């Protein structure tokens, strides 16, 4: 099935997305955005296949990650703040999924 999904982004959002994905300082193109969305959907499908019988995590994730742990803060000290916000959002989503919250 082919889908037509409208994604509205400002020029600034296009620049931020490109920087987060590639480190380049220019707006993401339509073709690059299409590749990104296709990859996200494929990643979700692959994840579902892998986690049909999910393994028991060998650690207890934090319920909330309100600050980047020092180890990662040091590793990513050169990254811009908007990149760090995306990192935090992503890991909070991972932690929520591991804890069984939506």
XYZ file of C-alpha atoms in Angstrom:
102
model
C 0.000 0.000 0.000
C 1.279 3.464 -0.847
C 0.366 6.239 1.559
C 0.313 9.991 1.271
C 1.055 11.451 4.666
C 1.387 15.200 4.990
C 4.197 16.366 7.280
C 4.357 20.109 7.845
C 7.725 21.472 8.972
C 9.072 24.991 9.271
C 12.420 25.802 7.706
C 13.943 25.834 11.209
C 12.499 22.384 11.975
C 13.895 21.094 8.677
C 17.356 22.446 9.626
C 17.137 20.954 13.135
C 16.076 17.563 11.812
C 18.907 17.493 9.278
C 21.430 18.446 11.971
C 20.153 15.748 14.340
C 20.259 13.089 11.627
C 23.461 13.951 9.778
C 25.206 16.859 11.494
C 24.823 18.959 8.348
C 23.619 22.532 8.762
C 21.056 22.775 5.986
C 17.342 21.957 5.671
C 16.381 18.331 5.109
C 15.053 17.657 1.598
C 11.767 15.937 0.773
C 13.650 12.859 -0.432
C 15.719 12.711 2.778
C 12.581 13.138 4.901
C 10.892 10.339 2.953
C 13.896 8.074 3.598
C 13.825 8.978 7.305
C 10.093 8.269 7.693
C 10.416 5.019 5.727
C 13.288 3.991 8.006
C 11.299 4.858 11.132
C 8.359 2.754 9.965
C 10.651 -0.125 8.985
C 12.421 0.129 12.342
C 9.079 -0.091 14.145
C 8.137 -3.151 12.114
C 11.517 -4.803 12.746
C 11.248 -3.995 16.458
C 7.822 -5.645 16.607
C 9.247 -8.782 15.005
C 12.130 -8.871 17.487
C 10.004 -8.231 20.569
C 7.176 -10.715 20.005
C 8.764 -12.673 22.856
C 10.574 -9.855 24.559
C 13.548 -10.786 26.728
C 13.534 -9.814 30.382
C 15.605 -6.652 30.763
C 18.780 -7.183 32.769
C 18.450 -3.747 34.345
C 15.734 -1.618 35.861
C 15.236 1.535 33.784
C 14.540 4.793 35.519
C 10.892 5.805 35.515
C 11.943 9.286 34.376
C 15.139 10.600 32.904
C 15.093 14.299 33.776
C 18.811 14.907 33.271
C 21.308 13.298 30.941
C 23.546 10.924 32.932
C 27.075 12.296 33.403
C 28.678 9.606 31.240
C 26.540 10.597 28.252
C 26.616 14.319 29.049
C 30.421 14.149 28.836
C 30.324 12.120 25.594
C 27.878 14.547 23.961
C 29.129 17.824 25.451
C 29.697 19.244 21.952
C 26.108 18.595 20.810
C 23.580 21.459 20.685
C 20.803 21.698 23.268
C 18.068 20.709 20.807
C 19.964 17.491 20.060
C 20.172 16.732 23.795
C 16.423 17.330 24.162
C 15.828 14.754 21.412
C 18.188 12.311 23.136
C 16.325 12.705 26.438
C 12.938 12.327 24.747
C 14.073 9.158 22.978
C 15.481 7.510 26.087
C 12.414 8.442 28.142
C 10.299 6.694 25.486
C 12.549 3.625 25.683
C 12.325 3.602 29.494
C 8.527 3.989 29.380
C 8.259 1.097 26.911
C 10.459 -1.133 29.093
C 8.371 -0.271 32.137
C 5.211 -1.112 30.199
C 3.840 2.440 30.068
C 2.634 4.125 26.917
